[in-house]
PDB file of C-alpha atoms in Angstrom:
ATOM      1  CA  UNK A 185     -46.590  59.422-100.626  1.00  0.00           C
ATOM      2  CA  UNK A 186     -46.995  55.765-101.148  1.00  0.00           C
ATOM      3  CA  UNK A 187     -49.668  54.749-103.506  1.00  0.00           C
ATOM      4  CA  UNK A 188     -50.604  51.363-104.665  1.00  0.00           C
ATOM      5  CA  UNK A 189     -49.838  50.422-108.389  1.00  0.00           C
ATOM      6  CA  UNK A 190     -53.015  49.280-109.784  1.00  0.00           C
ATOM      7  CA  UNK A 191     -52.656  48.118-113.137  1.00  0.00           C
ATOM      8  CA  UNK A 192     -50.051  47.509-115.826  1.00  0.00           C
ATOM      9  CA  UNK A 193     -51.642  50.695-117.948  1.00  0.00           C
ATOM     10  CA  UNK A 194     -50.622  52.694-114.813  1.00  0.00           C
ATOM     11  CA  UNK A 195     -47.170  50.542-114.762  1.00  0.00           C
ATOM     12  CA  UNK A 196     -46.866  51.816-118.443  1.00  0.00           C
ATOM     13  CA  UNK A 197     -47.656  55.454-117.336  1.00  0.00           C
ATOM     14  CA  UNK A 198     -45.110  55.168-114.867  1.00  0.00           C
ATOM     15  CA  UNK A 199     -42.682  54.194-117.467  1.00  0.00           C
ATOM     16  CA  UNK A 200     -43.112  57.079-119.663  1.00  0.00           C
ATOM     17  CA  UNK A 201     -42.810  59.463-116.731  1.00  0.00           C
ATOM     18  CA  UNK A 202     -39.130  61.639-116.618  1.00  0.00           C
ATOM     19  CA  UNK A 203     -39.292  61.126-112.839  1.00  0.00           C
ATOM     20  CA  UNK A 204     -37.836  58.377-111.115  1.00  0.00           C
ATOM     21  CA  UNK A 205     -39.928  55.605-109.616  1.00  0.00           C
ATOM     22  CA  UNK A 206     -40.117  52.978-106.884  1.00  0.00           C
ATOM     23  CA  UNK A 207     -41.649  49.864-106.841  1.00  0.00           C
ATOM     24  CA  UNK A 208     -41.454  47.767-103.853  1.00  0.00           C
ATOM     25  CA  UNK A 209     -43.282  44.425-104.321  1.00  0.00           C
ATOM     26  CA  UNK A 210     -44.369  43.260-100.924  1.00  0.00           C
ATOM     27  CA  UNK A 211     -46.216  40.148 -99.138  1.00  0.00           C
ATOM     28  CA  UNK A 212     -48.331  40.685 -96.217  1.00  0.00           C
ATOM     29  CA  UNK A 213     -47.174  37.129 -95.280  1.00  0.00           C
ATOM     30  CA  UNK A 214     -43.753  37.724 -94.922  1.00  0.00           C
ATOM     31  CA  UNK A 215     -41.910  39.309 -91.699  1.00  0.00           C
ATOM     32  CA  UNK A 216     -38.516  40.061 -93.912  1.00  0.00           C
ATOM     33  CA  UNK A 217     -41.213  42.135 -96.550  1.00  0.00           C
ATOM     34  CA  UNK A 218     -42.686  44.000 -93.675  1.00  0.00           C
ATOM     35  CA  UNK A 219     -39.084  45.215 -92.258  1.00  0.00           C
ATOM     36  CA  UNK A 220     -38.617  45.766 -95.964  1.00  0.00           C
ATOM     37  CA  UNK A 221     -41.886  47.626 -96.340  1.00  0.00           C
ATOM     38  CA  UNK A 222     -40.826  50.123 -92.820  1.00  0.00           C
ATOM     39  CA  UNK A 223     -37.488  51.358 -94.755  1.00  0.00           C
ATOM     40  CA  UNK A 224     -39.226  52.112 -97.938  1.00  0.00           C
ATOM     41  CA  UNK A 225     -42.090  54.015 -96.059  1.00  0.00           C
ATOM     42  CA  UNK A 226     -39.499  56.383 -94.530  1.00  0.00           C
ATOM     43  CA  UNK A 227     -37.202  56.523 -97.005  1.00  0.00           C
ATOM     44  CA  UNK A 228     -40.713  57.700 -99.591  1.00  0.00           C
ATOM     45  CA  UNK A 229     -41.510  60.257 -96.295  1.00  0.00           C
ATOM     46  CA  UNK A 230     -38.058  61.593 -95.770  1.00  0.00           C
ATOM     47  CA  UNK A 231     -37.827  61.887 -99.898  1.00  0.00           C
ATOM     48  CA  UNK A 232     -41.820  62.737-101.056  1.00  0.00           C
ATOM     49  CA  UNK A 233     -40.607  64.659-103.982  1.00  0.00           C
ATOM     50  CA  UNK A 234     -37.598  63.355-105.051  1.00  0.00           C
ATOM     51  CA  UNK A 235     -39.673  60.106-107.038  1.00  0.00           C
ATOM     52  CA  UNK A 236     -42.917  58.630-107.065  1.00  0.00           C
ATOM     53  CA  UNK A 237     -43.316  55.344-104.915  1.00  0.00           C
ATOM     54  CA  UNK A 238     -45.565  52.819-105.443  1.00  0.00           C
ATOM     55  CA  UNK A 239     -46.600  49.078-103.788  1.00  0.00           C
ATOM     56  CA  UNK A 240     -47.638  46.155-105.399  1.00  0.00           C
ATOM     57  CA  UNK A 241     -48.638  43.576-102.927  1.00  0.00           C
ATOM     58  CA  UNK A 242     -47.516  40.268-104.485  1.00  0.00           C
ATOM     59  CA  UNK A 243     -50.030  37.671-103.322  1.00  0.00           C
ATOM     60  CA  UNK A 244     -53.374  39.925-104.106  1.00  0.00           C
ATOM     61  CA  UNK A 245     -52.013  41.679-107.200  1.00  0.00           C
ATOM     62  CA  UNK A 246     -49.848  38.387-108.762  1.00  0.00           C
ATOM     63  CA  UNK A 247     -50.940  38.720-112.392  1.00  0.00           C
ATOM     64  CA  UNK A 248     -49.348  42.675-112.143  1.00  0.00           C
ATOM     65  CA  UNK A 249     -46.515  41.421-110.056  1.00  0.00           C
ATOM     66  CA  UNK A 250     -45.929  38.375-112.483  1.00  0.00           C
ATOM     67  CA  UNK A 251     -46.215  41.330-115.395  1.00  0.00           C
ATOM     68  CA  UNK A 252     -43.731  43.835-114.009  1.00  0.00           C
ATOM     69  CA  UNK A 253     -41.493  40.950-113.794  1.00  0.00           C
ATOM     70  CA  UNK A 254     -42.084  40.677-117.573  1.00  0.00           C
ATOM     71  CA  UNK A 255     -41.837  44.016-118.827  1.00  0.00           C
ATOM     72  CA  UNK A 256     -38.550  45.088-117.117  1.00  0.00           C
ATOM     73  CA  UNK A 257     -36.856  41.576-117.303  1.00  0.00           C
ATOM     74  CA  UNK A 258     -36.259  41.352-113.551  1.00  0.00           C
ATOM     75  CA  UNK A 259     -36.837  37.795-111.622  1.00  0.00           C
ATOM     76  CA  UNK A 260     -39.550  38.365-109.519  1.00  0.00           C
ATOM     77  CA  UNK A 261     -38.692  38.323-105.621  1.00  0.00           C
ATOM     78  CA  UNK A 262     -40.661  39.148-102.732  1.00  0.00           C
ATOM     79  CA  UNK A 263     -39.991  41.447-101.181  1.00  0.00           C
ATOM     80  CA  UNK A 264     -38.109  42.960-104.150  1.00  0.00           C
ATOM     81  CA  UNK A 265     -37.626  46.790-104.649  1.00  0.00           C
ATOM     82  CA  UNK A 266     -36.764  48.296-108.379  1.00  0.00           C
ATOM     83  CA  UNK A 267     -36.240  52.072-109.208  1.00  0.00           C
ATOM     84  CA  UNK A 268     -37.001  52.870-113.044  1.00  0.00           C
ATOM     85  CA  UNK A 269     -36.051  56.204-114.477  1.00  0.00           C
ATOM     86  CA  UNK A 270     -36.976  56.686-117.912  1.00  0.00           C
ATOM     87  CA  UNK A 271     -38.221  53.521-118.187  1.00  0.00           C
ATOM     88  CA  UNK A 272     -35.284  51.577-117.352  1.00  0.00           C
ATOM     89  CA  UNK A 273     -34.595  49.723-114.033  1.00  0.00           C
ATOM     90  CA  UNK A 274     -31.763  51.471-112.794  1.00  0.00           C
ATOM     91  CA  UNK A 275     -31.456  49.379-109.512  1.00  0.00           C
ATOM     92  CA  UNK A 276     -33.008  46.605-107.967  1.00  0.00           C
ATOM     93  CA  UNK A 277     -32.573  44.671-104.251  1.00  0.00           C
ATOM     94  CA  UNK A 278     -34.486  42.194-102.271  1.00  0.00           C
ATOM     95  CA  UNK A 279     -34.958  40.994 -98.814  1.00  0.00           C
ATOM     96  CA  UNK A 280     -32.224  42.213 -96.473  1.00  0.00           C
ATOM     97  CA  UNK A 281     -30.802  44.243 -99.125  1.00  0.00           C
ATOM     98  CA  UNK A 282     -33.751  46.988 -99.059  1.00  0.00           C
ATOM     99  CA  UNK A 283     -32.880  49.636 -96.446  1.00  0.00           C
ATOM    100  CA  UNK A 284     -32.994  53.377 -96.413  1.00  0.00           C
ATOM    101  CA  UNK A 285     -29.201  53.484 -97.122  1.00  0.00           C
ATOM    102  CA  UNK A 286     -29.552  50.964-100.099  1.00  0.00           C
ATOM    103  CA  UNK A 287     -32.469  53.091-101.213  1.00  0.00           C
ATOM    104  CA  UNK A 288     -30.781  56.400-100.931  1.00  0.00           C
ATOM    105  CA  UNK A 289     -27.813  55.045-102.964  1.00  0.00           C
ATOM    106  CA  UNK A 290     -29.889  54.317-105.549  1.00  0.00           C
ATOM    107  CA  UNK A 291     -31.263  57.294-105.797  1.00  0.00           C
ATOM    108  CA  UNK A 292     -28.632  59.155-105.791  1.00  0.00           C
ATOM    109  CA  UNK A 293     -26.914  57.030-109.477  1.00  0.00           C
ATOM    110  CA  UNK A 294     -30.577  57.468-111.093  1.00  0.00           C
ATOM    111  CA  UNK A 295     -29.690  61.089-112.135  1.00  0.00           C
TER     112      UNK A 295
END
């Protein structure tokens, strides 16, 4: 399941966690984020326990988008998608370059 990150305690949380996580940021705006937005919702409901997903919608959550930029040293994109296991980034892709496949890959190197 999908949830929406809410705040940079829970983006610390998420850090700490053994499991792997997605974040996809994403603007309601943008046509390229919404295709981007489709793959990571069925990727997250073809993989629901294989890492936690979450969505941080760039315009109406900047100051957390502009923080997780900060904290894992990533240039902030839109739509950008980073998995973090054990509190590193272990992959990270934006626009075009976030698909199911692209997702799945990445996945599958986080071990």
């Amino acid at each position: 399941m999908i949830r929406t990150l809410q705040s940079a305690a829970e983006l610390e949380q998420l850090l700490r966690t053994s499991r792997p996580v997605f974040i996809l940021k994403h603007s309601t705006q943008c046509p390229i984020s919404a295709a981007a937005y489709r793959a990571f919702q069925r990727f997250a409901a073809a993989h629901p326990r294989s890492a936690e997903f979450r969505v941080v919608q760039v315009i109406e959550q900047r100051p957390l988008s502009n923080e997780i930029a900060r904290r894992l040293g990533v240039r902030h994109q839109s739509p950008q998608a980073l998995l973090v296991h054990r509190g590193t980034v272990r992959w990270h892709a934006s626009h075009w370059d976030i698909t199911e496949q692209s997702l799945a890959a990445a996945l599958g190197r986080a071990g």
